[in-house]
Tab-separated table of C-alpha atoms in Angstrom:
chain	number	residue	atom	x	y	z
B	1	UNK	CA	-10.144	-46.998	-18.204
B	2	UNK	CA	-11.444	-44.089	-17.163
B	3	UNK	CA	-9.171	-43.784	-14.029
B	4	UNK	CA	-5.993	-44.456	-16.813
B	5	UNK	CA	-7.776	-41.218	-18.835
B	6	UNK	CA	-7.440	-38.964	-16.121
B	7	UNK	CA	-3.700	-40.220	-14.752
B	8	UNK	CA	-2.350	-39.615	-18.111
B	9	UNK	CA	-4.226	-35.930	-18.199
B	10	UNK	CA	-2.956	-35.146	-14.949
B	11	UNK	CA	0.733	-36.103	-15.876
B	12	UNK	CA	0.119	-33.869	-19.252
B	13	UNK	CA	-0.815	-30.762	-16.879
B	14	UNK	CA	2.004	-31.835	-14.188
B	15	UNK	CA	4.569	-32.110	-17.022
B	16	UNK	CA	3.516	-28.881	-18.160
B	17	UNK	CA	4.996	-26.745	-14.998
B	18	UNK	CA	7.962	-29.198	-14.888
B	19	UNK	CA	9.339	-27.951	-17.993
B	20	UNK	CA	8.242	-24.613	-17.111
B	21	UNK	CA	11.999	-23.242	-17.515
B	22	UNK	CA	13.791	-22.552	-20.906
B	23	UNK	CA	12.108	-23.283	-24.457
B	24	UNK	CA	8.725	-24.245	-23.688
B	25	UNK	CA	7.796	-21.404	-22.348
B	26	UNK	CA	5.652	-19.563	-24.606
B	27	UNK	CA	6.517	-16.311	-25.453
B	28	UNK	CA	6.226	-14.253	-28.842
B	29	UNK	CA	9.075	-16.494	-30.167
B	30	UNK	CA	6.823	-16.421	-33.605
B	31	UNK	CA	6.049	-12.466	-33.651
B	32	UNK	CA	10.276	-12.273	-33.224
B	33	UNK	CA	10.945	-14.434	-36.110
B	34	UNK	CA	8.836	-13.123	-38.896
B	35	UNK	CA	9.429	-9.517	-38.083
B	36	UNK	CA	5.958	-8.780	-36.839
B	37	UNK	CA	7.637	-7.380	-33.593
B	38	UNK	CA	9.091	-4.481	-35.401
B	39	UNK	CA	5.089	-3.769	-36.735
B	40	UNK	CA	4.149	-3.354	-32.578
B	41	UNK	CA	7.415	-1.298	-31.557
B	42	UNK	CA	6.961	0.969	-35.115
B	43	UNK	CA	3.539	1.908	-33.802
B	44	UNK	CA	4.169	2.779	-30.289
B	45	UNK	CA	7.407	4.375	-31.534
B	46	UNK	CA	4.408	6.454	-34.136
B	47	UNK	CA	1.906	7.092	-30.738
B	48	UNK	CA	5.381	8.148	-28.439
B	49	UNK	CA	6.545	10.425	-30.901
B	50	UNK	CA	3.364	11.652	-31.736
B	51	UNK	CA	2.551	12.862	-27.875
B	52	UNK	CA	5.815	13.647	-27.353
B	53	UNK	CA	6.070	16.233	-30.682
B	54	UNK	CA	2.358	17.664	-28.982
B	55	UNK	CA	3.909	18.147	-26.173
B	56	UNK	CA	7.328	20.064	-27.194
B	57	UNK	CA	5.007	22.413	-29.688
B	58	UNK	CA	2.782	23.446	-26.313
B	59	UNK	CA	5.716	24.224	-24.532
B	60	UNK	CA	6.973	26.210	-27.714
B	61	UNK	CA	3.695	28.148	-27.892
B	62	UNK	CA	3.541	28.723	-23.902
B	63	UNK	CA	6.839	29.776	-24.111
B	64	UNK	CA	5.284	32.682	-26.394
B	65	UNK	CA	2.953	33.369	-24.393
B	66	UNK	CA	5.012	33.830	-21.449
B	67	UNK	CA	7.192	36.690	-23.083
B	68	UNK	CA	4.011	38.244	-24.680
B	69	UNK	CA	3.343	38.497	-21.070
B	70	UNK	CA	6.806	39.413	-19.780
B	71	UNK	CA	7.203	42.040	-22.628
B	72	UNK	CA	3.696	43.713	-22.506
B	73	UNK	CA	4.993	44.466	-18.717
I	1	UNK	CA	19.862	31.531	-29.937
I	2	UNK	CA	18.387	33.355	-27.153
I	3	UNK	CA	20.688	32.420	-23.631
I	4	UNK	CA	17.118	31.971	-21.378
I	5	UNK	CA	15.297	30.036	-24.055
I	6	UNK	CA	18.151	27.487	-24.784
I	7	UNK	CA	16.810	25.212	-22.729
I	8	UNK	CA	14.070	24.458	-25.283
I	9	UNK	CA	16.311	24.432	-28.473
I	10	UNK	CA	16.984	21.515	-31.191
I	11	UNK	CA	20.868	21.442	-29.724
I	12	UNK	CA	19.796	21.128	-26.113
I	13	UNK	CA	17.550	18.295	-26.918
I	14	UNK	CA	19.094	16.720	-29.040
I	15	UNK	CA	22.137	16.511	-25.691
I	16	UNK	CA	19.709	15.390	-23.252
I	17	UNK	CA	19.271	12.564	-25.882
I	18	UNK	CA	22.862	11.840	-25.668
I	19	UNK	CA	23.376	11.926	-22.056
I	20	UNK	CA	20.195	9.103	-22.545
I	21	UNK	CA	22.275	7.277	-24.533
I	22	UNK	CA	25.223	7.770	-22.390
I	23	UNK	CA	22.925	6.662	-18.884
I	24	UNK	CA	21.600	3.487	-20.610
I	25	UNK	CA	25.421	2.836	-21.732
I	26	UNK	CA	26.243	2.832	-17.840
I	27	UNK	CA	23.398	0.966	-17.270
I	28	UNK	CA	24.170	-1.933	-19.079
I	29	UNK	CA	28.292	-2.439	-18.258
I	30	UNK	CA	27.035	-2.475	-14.392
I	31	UNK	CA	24.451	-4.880	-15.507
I	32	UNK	CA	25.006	-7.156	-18.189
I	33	UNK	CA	28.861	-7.139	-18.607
I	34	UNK	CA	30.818	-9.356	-16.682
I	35	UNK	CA	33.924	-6.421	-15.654
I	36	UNK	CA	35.550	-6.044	-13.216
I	37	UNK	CA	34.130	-4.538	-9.981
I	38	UNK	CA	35.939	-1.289	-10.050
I	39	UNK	CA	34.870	-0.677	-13.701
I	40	UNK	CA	31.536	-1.255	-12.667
I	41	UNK	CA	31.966	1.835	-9.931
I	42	UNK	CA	33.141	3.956	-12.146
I	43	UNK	CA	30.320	3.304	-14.327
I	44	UNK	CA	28.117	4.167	-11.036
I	45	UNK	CA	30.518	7.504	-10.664
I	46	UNK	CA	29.929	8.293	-14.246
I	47	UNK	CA	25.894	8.077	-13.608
I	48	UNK	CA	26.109	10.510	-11.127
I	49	UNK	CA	28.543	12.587	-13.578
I	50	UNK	CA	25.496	12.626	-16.180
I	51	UNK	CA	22.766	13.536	-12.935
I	52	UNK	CA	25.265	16.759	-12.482
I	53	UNK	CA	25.214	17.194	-16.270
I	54	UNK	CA	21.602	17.202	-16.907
I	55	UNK	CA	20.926	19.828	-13.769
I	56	UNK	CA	23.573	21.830	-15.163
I	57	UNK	CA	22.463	21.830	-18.754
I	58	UNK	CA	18.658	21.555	-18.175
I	59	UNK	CA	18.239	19.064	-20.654
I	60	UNK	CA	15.972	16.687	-19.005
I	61	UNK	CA	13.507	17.240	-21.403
I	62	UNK	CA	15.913	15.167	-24.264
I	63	UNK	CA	16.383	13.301	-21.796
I	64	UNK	CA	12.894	11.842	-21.034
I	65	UNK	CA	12.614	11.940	-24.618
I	66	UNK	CA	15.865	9.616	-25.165
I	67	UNK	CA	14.591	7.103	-22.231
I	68	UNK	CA	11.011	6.896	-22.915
I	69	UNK	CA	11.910	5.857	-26.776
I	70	UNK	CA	14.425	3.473	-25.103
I	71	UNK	CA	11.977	2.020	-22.700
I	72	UNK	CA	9.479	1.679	-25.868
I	73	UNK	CA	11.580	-0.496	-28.252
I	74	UNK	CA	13.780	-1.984	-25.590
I	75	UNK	CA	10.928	-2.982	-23.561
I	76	UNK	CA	9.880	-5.066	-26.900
I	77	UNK	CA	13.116	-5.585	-28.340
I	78	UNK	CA	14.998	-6.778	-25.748
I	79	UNK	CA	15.276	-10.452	-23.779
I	80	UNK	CA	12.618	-10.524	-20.889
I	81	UNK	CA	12.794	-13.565	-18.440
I	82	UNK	CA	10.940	-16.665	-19.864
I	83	UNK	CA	8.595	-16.773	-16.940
I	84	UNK	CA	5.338	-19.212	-16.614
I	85	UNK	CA	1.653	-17.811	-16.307
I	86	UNK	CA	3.163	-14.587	-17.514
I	87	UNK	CA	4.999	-15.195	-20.302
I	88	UNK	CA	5.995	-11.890	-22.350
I	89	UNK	CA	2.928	-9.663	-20.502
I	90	UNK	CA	6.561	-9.749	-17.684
I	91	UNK	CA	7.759	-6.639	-20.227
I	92	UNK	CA	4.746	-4.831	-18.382
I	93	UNK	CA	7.049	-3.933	-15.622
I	94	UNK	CA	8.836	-1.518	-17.819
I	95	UNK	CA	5.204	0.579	-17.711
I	96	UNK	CA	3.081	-0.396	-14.884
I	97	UNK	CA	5.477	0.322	-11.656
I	98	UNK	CA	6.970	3.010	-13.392
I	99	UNK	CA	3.243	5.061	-13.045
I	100	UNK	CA	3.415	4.116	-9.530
I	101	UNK	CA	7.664	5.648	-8.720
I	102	UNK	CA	6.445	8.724	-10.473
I	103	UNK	CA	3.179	9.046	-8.829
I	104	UNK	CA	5.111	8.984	-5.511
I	105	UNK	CA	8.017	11.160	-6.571
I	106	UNK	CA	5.704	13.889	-8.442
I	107	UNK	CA	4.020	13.470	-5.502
I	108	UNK	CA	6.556	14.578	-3.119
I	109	UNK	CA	7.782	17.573	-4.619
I	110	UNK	CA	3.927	18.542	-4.699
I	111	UNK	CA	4.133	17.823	-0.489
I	112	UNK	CA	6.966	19.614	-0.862
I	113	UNK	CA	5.338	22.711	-2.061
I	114	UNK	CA	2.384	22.645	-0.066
I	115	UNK	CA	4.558	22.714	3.051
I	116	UNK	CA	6.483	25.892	1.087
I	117	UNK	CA	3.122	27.776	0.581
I	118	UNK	CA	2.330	27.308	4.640
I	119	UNK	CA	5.768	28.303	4.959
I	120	UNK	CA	5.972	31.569	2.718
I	121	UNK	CA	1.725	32.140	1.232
I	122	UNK	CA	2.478	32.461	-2.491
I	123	UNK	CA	0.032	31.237	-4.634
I	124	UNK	CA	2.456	30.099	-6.802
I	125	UNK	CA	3.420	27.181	-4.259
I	126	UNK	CA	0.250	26.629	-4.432
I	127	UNK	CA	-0.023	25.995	-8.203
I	128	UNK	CA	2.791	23.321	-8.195
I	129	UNK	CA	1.218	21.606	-5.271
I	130	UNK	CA	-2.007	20.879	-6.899
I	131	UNK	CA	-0.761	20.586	-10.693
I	132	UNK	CA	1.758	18.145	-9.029
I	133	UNK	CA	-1.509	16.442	-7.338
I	134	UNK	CA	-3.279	16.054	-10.560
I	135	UNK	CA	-0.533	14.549	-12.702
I	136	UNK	CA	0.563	12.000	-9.659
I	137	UNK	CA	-3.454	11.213	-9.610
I	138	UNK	CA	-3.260	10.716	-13.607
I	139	UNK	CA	-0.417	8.398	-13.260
I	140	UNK	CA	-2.179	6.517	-10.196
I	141	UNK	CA	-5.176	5.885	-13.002
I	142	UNK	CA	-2.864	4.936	-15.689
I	143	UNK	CA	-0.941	2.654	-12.666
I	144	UNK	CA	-4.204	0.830	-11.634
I	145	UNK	CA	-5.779	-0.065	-15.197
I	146	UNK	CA	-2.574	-1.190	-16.149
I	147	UNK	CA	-2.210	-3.250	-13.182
I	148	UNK	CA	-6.279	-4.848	-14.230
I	149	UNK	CA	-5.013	-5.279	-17.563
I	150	UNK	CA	-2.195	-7.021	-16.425
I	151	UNK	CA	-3.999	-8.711	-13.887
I	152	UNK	CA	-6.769	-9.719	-15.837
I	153	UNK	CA	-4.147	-12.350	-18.191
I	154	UNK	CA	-1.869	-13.263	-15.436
I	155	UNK	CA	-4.715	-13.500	-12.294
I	156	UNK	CA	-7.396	-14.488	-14.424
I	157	UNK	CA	-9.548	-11.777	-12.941
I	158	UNK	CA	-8.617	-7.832	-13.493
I	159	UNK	CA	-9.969	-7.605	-9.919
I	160	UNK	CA	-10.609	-9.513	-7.072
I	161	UNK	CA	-10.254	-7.549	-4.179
I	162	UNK	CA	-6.423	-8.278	-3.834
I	163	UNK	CA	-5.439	-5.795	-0.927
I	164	UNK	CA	-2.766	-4.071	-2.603
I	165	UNK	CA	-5.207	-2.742	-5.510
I	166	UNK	CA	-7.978	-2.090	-2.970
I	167	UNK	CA	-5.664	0.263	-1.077
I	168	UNK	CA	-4.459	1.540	-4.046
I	169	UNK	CA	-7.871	2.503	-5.084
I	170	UNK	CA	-8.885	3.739	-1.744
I	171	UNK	CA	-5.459	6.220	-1.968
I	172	UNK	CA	-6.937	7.133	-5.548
I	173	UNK	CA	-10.272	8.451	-3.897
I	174	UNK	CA	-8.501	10.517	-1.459
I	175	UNK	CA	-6.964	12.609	-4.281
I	176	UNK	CA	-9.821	12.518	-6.233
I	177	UNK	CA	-11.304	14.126	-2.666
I	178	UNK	CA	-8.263	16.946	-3.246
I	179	UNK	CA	-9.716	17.859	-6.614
I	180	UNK	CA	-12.880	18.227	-5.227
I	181	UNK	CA	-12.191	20.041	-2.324
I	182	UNK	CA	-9.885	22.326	-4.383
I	183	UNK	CA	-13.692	23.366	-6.194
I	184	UNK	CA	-15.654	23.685	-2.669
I	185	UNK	CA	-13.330	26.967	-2.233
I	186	UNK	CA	-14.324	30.610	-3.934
I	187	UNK	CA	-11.581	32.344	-2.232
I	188	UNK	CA	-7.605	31.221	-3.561
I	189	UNK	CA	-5.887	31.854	-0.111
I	190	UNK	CA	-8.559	29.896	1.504
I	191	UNK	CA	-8.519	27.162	-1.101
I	192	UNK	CA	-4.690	26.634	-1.221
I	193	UNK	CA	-4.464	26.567	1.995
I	194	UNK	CA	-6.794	23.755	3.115
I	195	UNK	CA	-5.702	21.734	0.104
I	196	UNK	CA	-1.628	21.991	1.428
I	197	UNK	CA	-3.260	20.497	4.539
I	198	UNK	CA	-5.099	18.071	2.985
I	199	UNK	CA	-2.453	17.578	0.659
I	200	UNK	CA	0.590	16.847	3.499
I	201	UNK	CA	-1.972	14.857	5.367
I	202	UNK	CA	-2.720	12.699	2.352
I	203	UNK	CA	0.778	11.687	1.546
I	204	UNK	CA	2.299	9.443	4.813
I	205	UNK	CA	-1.669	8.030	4.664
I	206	UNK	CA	-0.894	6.899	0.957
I	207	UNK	CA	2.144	5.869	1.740
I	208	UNK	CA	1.234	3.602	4.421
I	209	UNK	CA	-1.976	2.408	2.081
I	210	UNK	CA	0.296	1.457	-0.614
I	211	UNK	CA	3.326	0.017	0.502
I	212	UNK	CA	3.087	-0.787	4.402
I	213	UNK	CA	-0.607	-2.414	4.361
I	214	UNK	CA	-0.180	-4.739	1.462
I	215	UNK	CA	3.489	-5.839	2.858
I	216	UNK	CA	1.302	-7.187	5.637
I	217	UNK	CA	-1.485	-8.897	4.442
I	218	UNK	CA	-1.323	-12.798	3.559
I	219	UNK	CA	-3.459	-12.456	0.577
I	220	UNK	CA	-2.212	-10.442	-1.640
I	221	UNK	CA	-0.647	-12.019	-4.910
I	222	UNK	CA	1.213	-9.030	-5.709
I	223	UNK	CA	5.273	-9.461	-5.130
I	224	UNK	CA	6.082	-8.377	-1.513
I	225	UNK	CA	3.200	-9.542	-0.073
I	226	UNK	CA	3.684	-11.258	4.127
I	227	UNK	CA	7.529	-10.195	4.347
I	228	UNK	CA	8.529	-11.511	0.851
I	229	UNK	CA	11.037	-9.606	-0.811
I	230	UNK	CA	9.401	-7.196	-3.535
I	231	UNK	CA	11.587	-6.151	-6.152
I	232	UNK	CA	15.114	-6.941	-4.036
I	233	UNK	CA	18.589	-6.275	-5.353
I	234	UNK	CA	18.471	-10.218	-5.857
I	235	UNK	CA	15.435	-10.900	-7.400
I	236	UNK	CA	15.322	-8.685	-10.947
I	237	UNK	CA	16.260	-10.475	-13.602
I	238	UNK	CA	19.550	-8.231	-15.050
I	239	UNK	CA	18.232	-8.307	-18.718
I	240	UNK	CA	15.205	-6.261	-17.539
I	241	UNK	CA	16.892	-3.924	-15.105
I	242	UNK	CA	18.995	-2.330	-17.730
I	243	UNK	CA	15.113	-1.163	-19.242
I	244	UNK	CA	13.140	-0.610	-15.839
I	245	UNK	CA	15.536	2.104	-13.922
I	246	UNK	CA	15.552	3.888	-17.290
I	247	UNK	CA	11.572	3.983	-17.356
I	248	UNK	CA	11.759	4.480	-13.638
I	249	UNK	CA	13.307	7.949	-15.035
I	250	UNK	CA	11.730	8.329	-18.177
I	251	UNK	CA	7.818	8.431	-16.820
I	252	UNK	CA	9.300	10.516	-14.306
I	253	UNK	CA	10.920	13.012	-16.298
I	254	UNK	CA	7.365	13.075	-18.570
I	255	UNK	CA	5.212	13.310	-15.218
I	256	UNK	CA	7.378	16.515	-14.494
I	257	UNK	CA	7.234	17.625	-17.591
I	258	UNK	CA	3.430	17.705	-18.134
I	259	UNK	CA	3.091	19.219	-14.683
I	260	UNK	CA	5.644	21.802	-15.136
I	261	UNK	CA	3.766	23.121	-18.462
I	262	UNK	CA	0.430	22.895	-17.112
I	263	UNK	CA	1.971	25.035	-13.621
I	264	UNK	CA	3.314	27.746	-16.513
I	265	UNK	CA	-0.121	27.988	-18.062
I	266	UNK	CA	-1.288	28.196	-14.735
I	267	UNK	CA	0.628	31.310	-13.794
I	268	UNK	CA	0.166	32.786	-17.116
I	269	UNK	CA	-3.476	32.926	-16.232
I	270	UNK	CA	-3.245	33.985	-12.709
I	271	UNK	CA	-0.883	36.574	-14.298
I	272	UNK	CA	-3.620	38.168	-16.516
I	273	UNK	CA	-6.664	38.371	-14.195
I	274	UNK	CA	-4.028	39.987	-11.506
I	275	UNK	CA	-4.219	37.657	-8.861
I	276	UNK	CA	-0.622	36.736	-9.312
C-alpha cells in the first residue's frame, strides 16, 4: 500500500514536467486577467518617471552652472 | 531656443522619443512579422538610418527615455516564453543582462579614455575614465543582486558559489580596488595616472573573469556554461527579443547619461579650484 502511495506521487511529480509546455505552466495568467498587471507596470512607470524627471532637472541646473561658469570667464 | 542648448529642449526630447518609437517599430517587423526577407533588411537599413539620426540630432537622451519606458511596460505587458522553474521571473532578462552589456560598454569607453589621458595628460580624460569606472561598477552591483534575486526563485539559493557569479564578484572587487586606489593618491597627475593603468589592466582581466572562465567550467547553471550556446541567434525566444535589444540600449543610454552629468559636475569643480 505504501509502495502504491509513493508510485502514484511519483507519477503526479513526473506528470508535472511532462506537461511542462503550453497552459500549465504557471505564470501571472490571474494578475493579466483582473487588471492587477496594469497596478505593477503603473508603479514602475511612477518610480521610472520619477528618476528619470530627477535626472533631466540636474542636468537643467548643471547646465546653469556651466554658463555661470563660462560667462563669469 | 538657444542653438548649443537644444540638445536639452522639450522638442529634442520629445524626437529622441520618436526615433524610440521608430527603433522598436523596426524591431518588431524583423522579429515578429512574417515579411519577406528583403523587407526585413530594409528594416535593418532603416535601424542604422535612426543610429545616424540620433548622433546627428543628439537626442539620445529621449531616446533612453522612450526605450527604458518601453522596456518597463513591455517587459510586463508583453508575451514572455511559458518556461518551467522560471515561469514569468524569464521577463528578468529585460533588466538583469542589460546591467551587465552596459557595464562592459560604459566600461570601454572609460578604457578608452584612460588610454587617451596616457596618450595626451589631460585631466579631463581622466575624469571620464573614472566616472565611467564608477557607473560600470554601479551597474555590476545592480547586475549581481539582480542575478541573487533571480537566482534565489529559480536556483533555490541566491548563491551557491556558481562560478560565473563568483567571478563576477571577484571582477566587482577589482573596481572596488580602483576606487580605492583613486583615494591612496594626494597628487591628480599621479592619481590619474596609476588608475588609467590600473584601469586598462583591469578590463581584458574582467573580461576573461566574466565571459571566458564561466564558458569553461562544468558547473555553472548559468546559460553558456561547458560550450553551450549562451544567448545564440537561435535560442531567444522572438517575443522577448523585440524588448531585450531595446533595454540592451536603454540601460545603456541611462549608464551614459548618469556618467556624462556626473563628468560635467566634475569639471565644473576642477574648473573653480583651478586645477582644470
Amino acid at each position: 500500500m505504501g509502495y502504491y502511495k509513493l508510485l502514484v506521487m511519483a507519477l503526479l511529480f513526473v506528470s508535472n514536467f511532462a506537461m511542462a509546455q503550453g497552459a500549465e505552466v504557471e505564470m501571472a495568467d490571474a494578475m493579466r486577467s483582473n487588471g492587477k498587471i496594469y497596478v505593477v507596470v503603473a508603479v514602475l512607470v511612477l518610480i521610472l518617471a520619477g528618476i528619470l524627471f530627477y535626472l533631466i532637472n540636474t542636468e537643467r541646473r548643471l547646465g546653469k552652472l556651466e554658463k555661470e561658469l563660462e560667462d563669469k570667464k | 531656443m538657444e542653438k548649443s542648448n537644444h540638445r536639452y529642449s522639450l522638442q529634442n526630447y520629445l524626437l529622441g522619443i520618436g526615433l524610440s518609437v521608430a527603433i522598436i517599430t523596426y524591431l518588431y517587423i524583423v522579429f515578429k512579422t512574417s515579411l519577406p526577407t528583403p523587407l526585413k533588411w530594409g528594416a535593418g537599413v532603416m535601424e542604422l538610418a535612426i543610429a545616424w539620426a540620433i548622433v546627428k540630432t543628439k537626442c539620445w537622451r529621449g531616446v533612453a527615455v522612450g526605450l527604458l519606458l518601453f522596456t518597463v511596460i513591455a517587459g510586463f505587458l508583453a508575451e514572455a516564453p511559458r518556461l518551467i522553474v522560471v515561469n514569468e521571473s524569464i521577463r528578468n532578462l529585460y533588466f538583469h543582462v542589460p546591467m551587465w552589456f552596459a557595464m562592459i560598454i560604459i566600461l570601454f569607453v572609460s578604457v578608452w579614455h584612460s588610454v587617451l589621458f596616457l596618450k595626451k595628460g589631460k585631466l579631463e580624460d581622466d575624469i571620464k575614465a573614472s566616472e565611467g569606472a564608477y557607473i560600470a561598477f554601479l551597474f555590476g552591483i545592480l547586475g549581481l543582486f539582480s542575478g541573487m534575486i533571480w537566482a534565489k526563485i529559480s536556483w533555490l539559493k541566491a548563491w551557491h558559489g556558481d562560478p560565473k557569479q563568483m567571478a563576477t564578484l571577484i571582477g566587482l572587487l577589482m573596481y572596488a580596488a580602483y576606487t580605492i586606489l583613486r583615494g591612496s593618491f594626494q597628487d591628480d597627475m599621479q592619481r590619474a595616472r596609476i588608475s588609467a593603468i590600473y584601469n586598462i589592466l583591469a578590463y581584458p582581466t574582467l573580461i576573461v573573469l566574466l565571459y571566458i572562465l564561466p564558458r569553461m567550467s562544468s558547473n555553472s547553471l548559468h546559460p553558456g556554461a561547458d560550450g553551450n550556446p549562451a544567448f545564440g541567434q537561435y535560442d531567444l525566444d522572438a517575443n522577448m527579443r523585440v524588448v531585450f535589444y531595446p533595454a540592451i540600449v536603454g540601460w545603456t543610454l541611462l549608464g551614459v547619461w548618469i556618467a556624462w552629468i556626473r563628468v560635467r559636475i566634475k569639471i565644473v569643480e576642477a574648473k573653480n579650484h583651478g586645477i582644470l
